[in-house]
CSV table of C-alpha atoms and ligand atoms in Angstrom, one decimal:
chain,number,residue,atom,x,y,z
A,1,UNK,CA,9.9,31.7,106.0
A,2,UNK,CA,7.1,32.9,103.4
A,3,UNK,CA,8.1,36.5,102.7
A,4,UNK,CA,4.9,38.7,101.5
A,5,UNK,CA,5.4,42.4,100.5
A,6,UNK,CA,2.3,44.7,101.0
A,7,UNK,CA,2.3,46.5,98.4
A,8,UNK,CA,-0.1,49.1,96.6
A,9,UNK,CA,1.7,52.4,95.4
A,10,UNK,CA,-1.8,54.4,96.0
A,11,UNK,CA,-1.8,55.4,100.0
A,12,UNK,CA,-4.2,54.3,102.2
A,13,UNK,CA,-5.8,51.5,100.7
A,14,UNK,CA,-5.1,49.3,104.4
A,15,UNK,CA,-1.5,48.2,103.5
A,16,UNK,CA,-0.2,49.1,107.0
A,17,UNK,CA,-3.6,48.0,108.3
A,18,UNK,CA,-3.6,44.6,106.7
A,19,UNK,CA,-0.3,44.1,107.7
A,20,UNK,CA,-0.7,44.7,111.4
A,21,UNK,CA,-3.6,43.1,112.0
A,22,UNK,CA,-3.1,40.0,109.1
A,23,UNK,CA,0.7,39.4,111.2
A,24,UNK,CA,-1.2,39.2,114.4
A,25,UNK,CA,-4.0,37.5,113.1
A,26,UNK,CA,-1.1,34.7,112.3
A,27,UNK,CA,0.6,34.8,115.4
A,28,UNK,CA,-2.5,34.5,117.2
A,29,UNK,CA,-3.1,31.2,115.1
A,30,UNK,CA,0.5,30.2,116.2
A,31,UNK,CA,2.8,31.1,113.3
A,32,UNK,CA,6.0,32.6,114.1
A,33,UNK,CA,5.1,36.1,112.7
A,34,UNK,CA,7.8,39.1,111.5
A,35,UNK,CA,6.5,42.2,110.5
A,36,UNK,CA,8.9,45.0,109.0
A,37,UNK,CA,7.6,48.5,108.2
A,38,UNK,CA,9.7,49.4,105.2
A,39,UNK,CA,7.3,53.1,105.2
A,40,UNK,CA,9.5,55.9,106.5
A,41,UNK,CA,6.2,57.8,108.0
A,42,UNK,CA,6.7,54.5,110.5
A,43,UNK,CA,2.3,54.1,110.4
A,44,UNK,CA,2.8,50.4,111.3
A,45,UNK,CA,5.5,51.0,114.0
A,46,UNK,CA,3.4,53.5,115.8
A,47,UNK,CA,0.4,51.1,115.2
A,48,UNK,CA,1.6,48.6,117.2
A,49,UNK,CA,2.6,51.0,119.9
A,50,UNK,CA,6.3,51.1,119.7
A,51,UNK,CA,8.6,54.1,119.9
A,52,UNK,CA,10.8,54.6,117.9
A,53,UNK,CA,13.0,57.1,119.0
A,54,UNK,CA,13.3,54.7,122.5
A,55,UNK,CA,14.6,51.9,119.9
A,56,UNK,CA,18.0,50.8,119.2
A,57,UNK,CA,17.6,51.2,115.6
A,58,UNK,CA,15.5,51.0,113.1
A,59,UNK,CA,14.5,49.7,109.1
A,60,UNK,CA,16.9,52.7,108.8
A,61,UNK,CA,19.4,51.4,109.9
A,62,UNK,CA,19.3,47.5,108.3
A,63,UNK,CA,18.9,49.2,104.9
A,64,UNK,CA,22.1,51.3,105.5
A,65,UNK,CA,24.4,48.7,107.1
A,66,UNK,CA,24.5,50.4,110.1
A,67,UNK,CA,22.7,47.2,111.5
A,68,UNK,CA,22.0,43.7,111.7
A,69,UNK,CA,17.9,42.4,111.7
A,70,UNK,CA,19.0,41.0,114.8
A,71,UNK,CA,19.6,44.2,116.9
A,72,UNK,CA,17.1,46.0,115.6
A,73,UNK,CA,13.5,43.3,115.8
A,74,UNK,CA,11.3,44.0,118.8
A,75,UNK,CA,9.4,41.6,120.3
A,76,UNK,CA,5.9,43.1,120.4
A,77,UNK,CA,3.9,39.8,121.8
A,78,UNK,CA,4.1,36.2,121.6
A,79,UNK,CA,4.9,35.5,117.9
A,80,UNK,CA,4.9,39.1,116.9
A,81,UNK,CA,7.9,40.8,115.9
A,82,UNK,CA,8.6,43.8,114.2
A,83,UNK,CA,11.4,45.8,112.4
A,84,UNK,CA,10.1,49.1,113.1
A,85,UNK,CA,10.7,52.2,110.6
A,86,UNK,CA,11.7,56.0,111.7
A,87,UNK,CA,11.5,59.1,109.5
A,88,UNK,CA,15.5,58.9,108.7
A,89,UNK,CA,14.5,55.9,106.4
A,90,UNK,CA,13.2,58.9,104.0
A,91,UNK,CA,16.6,59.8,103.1
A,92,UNK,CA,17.6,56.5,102.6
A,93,UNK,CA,16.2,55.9,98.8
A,94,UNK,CA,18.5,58.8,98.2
A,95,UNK,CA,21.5,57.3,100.2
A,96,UNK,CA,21.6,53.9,98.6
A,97,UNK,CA,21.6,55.1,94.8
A,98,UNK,CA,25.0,54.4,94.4
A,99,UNK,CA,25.3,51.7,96.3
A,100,UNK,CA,26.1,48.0,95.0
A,101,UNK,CA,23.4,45.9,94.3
A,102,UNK,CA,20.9,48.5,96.1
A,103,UNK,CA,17.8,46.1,95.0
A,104,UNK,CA,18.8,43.0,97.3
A,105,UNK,CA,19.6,44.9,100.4
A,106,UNK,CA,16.8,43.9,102.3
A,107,UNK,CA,16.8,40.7,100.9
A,108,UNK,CA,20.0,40.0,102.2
A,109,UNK,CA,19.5,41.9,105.8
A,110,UNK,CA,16.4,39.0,106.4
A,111,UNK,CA,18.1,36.2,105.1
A,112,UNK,CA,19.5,35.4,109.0
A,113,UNK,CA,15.6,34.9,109.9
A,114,UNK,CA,14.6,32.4,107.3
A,115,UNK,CA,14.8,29.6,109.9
A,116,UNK,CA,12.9,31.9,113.1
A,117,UNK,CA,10.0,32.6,111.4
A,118,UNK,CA,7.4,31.2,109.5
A,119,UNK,CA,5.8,34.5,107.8
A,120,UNK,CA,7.6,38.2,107.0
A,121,UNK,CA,5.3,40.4,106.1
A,122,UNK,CA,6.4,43.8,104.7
A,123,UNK,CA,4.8,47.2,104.8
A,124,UNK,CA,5.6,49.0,101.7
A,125,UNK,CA,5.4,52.6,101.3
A,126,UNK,CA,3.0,54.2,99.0
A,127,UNK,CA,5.5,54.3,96.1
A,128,UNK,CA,7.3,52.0,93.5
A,129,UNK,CA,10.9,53.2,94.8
A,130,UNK,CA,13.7,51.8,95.9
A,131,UNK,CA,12.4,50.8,99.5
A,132,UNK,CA,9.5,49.2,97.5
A,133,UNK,CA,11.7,47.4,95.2
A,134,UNK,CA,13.9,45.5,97.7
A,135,UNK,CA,10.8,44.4,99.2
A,136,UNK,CA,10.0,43.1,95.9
A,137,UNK,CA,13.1,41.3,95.9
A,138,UNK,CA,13.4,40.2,99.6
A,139,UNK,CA,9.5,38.3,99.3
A,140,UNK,CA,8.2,35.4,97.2
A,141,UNK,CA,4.7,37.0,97.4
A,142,UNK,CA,3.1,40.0,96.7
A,143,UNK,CA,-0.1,41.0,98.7
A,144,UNK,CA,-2.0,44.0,97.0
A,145,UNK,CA,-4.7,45.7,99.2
A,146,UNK,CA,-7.4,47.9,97.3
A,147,UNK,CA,-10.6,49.6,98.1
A,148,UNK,CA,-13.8,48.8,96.4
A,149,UNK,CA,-13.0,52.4,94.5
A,150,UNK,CA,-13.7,52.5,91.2
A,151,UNK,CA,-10.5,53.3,90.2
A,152,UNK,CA,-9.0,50.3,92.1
A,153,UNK,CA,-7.5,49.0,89.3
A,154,UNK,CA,-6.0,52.5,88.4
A,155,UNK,CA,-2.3,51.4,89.1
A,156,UNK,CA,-2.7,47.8,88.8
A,157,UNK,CA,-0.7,48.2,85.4
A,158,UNK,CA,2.5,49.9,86.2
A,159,UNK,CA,2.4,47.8,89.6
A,160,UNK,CA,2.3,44.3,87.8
A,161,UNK,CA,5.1,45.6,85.2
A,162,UNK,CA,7.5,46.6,87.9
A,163,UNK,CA,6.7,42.9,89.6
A,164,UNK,CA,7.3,41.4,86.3
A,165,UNK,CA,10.4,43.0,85.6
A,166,UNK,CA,11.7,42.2,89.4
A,167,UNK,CA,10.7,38.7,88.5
A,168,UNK,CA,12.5,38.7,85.3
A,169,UNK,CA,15.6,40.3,86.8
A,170,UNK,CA,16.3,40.0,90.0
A,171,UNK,CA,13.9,37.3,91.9
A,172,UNK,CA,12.3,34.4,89.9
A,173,UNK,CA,10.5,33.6,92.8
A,174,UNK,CA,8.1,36.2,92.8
A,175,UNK,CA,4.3,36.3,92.1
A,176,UNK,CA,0.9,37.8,92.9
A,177,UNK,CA,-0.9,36.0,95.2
A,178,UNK,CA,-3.2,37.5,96.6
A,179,UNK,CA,-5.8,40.9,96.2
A,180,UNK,CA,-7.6,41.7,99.4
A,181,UNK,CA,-10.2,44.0,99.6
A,182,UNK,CA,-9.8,46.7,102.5
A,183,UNK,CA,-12.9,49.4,103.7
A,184,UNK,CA,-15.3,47.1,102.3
A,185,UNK,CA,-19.0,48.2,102.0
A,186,UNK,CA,-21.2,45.2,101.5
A,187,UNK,CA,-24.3,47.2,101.4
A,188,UNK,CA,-22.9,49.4,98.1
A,189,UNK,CA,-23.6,48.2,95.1
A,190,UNK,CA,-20.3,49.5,93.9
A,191,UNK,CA,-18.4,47.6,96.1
A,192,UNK,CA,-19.8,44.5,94.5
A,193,UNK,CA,-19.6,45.7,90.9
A,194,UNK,CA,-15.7,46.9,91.5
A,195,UNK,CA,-14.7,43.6,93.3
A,196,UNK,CA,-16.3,41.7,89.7
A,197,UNK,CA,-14.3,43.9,87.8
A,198,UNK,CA,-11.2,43.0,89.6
A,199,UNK,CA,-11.7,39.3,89.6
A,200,UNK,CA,-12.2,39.6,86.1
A,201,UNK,CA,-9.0,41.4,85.4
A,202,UNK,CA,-6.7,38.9,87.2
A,203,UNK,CA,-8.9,35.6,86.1
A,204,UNK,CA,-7.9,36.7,82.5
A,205,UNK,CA,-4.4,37.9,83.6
A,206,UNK,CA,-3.8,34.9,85.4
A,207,UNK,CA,-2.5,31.9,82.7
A,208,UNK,CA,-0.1,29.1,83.1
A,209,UNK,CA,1.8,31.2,80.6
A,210,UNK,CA,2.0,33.9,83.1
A,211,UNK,CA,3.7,32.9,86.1
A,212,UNK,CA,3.6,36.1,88.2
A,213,UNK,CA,0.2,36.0,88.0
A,214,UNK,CA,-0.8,32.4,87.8
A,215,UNK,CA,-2.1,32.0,91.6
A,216,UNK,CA,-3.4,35.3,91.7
A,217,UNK,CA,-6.5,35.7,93.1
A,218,UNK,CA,-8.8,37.9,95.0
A,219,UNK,CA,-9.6,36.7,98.6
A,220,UNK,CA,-12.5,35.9,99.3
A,221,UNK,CA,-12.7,37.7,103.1
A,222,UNK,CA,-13.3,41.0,102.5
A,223,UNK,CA,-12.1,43.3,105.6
A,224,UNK,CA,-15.1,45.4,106.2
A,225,UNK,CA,-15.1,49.3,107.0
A,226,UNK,CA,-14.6,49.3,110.6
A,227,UNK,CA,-14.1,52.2,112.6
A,228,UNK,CA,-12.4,50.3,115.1
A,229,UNK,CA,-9.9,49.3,113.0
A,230,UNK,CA,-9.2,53.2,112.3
A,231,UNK,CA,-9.0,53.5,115.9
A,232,UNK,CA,-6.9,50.8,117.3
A,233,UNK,CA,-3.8,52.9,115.6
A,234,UNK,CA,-4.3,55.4,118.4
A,235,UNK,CA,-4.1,53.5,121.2
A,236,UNK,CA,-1.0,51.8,120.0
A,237,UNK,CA,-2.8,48.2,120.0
A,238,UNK,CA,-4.1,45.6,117.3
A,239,UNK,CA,-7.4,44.9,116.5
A,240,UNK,CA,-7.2,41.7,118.8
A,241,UNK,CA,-5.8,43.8,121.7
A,242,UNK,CA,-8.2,47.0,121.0
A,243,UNK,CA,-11.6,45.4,120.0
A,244,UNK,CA,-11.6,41.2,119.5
A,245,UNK,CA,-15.1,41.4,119.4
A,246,UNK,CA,-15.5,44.0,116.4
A,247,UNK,CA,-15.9,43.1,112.5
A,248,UNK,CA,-12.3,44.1,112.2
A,249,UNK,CA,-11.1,41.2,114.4
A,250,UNK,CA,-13.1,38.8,112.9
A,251,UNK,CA,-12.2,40.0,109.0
A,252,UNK,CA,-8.8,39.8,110.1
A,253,UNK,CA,-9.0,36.4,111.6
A,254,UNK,CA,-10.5,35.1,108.6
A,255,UNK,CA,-7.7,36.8,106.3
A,256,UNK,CA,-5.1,34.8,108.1
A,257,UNK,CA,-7.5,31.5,108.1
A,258,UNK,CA,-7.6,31.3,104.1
A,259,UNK,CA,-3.8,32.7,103.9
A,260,UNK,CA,-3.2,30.1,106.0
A,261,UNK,CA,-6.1,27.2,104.7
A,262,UNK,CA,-5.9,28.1,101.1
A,263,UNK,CA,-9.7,28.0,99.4
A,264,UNK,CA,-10.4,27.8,95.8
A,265,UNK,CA,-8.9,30.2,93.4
A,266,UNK,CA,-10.8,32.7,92.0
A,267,UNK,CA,-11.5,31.0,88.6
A,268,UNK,CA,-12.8,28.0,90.8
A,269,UNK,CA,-14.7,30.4,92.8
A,270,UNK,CA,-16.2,32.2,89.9
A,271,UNK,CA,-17.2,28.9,87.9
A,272,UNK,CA,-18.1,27.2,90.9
A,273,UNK,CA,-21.9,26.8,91.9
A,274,UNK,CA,-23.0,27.8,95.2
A,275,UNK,CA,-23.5,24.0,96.7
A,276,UNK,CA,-20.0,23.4,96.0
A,277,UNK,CA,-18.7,26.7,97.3
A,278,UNK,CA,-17.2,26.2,100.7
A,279,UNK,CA,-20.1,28.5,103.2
A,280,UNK,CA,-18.8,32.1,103.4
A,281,UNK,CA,-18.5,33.9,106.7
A,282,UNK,CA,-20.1,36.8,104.6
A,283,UNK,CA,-23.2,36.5,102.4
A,284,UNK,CA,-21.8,37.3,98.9
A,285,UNK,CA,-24.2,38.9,96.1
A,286,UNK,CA,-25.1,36.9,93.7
A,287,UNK,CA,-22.4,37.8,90.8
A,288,UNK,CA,-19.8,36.5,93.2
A,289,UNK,CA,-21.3,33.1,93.8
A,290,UNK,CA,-20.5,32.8,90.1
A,291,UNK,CA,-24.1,32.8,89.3
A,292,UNK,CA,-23.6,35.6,86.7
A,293,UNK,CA,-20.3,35.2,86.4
A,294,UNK,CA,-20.2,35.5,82.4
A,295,UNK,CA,-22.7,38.4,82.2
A,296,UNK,CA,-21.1,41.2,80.1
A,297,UNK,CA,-21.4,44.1,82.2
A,298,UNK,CA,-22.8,47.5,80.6
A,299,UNK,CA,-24.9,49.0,82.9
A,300,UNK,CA,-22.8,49.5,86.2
A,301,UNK,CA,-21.7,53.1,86.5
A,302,UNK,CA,-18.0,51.2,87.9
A,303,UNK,CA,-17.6,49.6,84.5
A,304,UNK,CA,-19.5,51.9,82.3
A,305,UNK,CA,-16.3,53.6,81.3
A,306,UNK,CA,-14.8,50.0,81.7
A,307,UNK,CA,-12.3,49.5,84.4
A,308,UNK,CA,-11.3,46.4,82.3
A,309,UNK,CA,-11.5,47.3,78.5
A,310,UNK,CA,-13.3,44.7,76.7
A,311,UNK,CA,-11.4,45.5,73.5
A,312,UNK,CA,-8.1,43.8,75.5
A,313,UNK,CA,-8.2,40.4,75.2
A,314,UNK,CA,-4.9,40.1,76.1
A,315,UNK,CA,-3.6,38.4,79.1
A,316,UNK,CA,-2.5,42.0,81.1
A,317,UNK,CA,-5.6,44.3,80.0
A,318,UNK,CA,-5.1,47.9,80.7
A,319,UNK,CA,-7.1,49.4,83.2
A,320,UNK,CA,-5.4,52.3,83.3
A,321,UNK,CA,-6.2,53.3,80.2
A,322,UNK,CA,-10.1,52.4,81.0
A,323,UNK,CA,-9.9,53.5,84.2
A,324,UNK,CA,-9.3,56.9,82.9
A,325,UNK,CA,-12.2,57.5,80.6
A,326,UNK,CA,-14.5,56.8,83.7
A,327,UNK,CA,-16.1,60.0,85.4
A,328,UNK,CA,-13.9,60.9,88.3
A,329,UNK,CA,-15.9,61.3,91.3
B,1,ADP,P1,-2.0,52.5,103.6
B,1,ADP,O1,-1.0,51.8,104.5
B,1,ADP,O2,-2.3,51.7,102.4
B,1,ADP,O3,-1.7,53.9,103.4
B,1,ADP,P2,-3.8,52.3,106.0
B,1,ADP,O4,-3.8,50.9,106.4
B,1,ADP,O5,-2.9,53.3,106.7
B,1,ADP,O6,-3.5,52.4,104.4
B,1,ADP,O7,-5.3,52.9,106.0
B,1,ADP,C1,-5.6,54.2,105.7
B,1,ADP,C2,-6.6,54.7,106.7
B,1,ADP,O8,-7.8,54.0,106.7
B,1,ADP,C3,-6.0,54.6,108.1
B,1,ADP,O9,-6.4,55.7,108.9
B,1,ADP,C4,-6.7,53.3,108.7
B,1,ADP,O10,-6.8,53.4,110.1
B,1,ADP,C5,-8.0,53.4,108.0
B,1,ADP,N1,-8.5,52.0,107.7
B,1,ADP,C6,-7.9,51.0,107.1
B,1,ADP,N2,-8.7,49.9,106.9
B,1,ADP,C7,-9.9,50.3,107.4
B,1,ADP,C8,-11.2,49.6,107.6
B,1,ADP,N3,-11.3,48.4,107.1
B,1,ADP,N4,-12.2,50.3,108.1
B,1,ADP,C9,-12.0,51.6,108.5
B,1,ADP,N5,-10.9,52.3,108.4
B,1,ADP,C10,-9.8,51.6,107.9
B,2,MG,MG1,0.8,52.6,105.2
């Protein structure tokens, strides 16, 4: 079972999103699909239409030892499961302060579906806490959504320090894989200028010497602003069930076909010339193709304050740092 956490501790960036409509985007390609909102305000649970006061129990529950992963998963379609979440798991970060070995609880809760499933994806709440840690722990790979924002990197620091010192401590296995884009504007220019900025912070970040971050790279698919995809929440339905036919359903589908196909990383994609690029579903500008690829950016108003501080030629740059002598919109 490939374990990814989705993780970004800013809120609504398209974690819960992503991870309802990436985990049926999988299914729907015939992967054995868990998903498990680990968010006590339960957005993925009520997303995919399930109630959770009508449930035996909940991510509550598995987290406390009050029950196992196999009384609590719901079968929500063919090859869609989920381990849905319920307000009560608020109190549990307090709860489980003193208890042993509070990081690998969830870890050890999942480890009786290794062999059912192939993928568990896990919808983080908007924090680095506790709930967020024994994701951390539980997963191989990390999945970070962002917006095209120029502060999307605003974060990225403090995020990639707490997954280095979970690697260091309590799961070697872990790394960054991948950085999708969510709410994706392809007719902004700053979408285009942020998404540069972020592939340049992870190609530098990401050196052999550097295992968490050695494969990360930023996805290619970006998952467009949809408003169908803000909508499908409501009617308890994924995008495929709600609208198959908007861009939402095809993003989606194409997040799950390079998850599952694996293209070139982003240092291949940025160095690599547009004959040899494999044909994107979505017409990329011109800087992404590579074509400007080592053009030192002053102009932009997203970098002008420098999301990625050219003095840092280190392999983890600060953006913070950067990101907060930019002009706050
Ligand atoms: P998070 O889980 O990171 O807080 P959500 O996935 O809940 O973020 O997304 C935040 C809000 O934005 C939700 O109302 C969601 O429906 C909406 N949303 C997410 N992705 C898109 C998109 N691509 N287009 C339009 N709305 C989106
Ligand atoms: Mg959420």
């Amino acid at each position: 079972m490939r374990t990814v956490a989705i993780v970004n501790q800013k809120g609504g960036v398209g974690k819960t999103t992503t991870t309802c409509n990436l985990g049926a985007a999988l299914a729907r390609r015939g992967q054995r699909v868990l998903l498990v909102d680990l968010d006590a305000q339960a957005h993925l649970t009520f997303h995919l239409g399930v109630d959770n006061t009508k449930t035996a129990a909940t991510s509550y529950d598995l987290m406390t030892g009050r029950g196992t992963v196999a009384e609590i998963i719901v079968e929500r379609g063919p090859g869609l499961s989920l381990v849905p979440s319920h307000i009560d798991l608020a109190g549990a970060e307090v709860e489980l302060v003193t208890a042993l070995a509070r990081e690998h609880i969830l870890r050890e809760a999942l480890a009786p579906c290794g062999e059912k499933y192939d993928y568990c994806l896990i919808d983080c709440p908007p924090s680095l806490g506790l709930l967020t840690l024994n994701a951390l722990v539980a997963a191989q790979e990390i999945l970070v959504t962002l917006q095209p924002h120029f502060l999307a990197l605003q974060g990225m620091t403090k995020l990639i320090e707490t997954a280095r010192l979970v690697r260091q401590r309590l799961n070697p296995a872990l790394r960054i894989t991948g950085l999708v884009f969510c709410m994706y504007d392809g007719r902004a220019t700053l979408s285009s200028e942020v998404i540069a900025d972020v592939e340049q912070f992870f190609s530098r970040a990401s050196t052999a010497e550097n295992p968490l971050l050695a494969e990360a790279r930023v996805l290619r698919t970006r998952v467009r602003r949809n408003i169908k995809l803000a909508e499908a929440p409501g009617f308890g339905q994924t995008i495929f069930e709600y609208a198959p036919a908007s861009h939402g359903a095809e993003d989606y589908e194409a997040l799950a076909g390079e998850i599952l196909d694996g293209p070139p990383s982003v240092k291949e994609t940025a160095t690599a010339t547009a004959e040899t690029t494999t044909p994107s579903p979505y017409p990329l500008p011109s800087r992404e193709r590579g074509e400007e690829a080592t053009e030192e950016k002053t102009s932009s108003p997203s970098s002008a304050g420098g999301l990625i501080s050219k003095n840092n030629s280190d392999n983890t740059p600060n953006p913070e740092g950067a990101a907060h002598g930019s002009p706050v919109a």
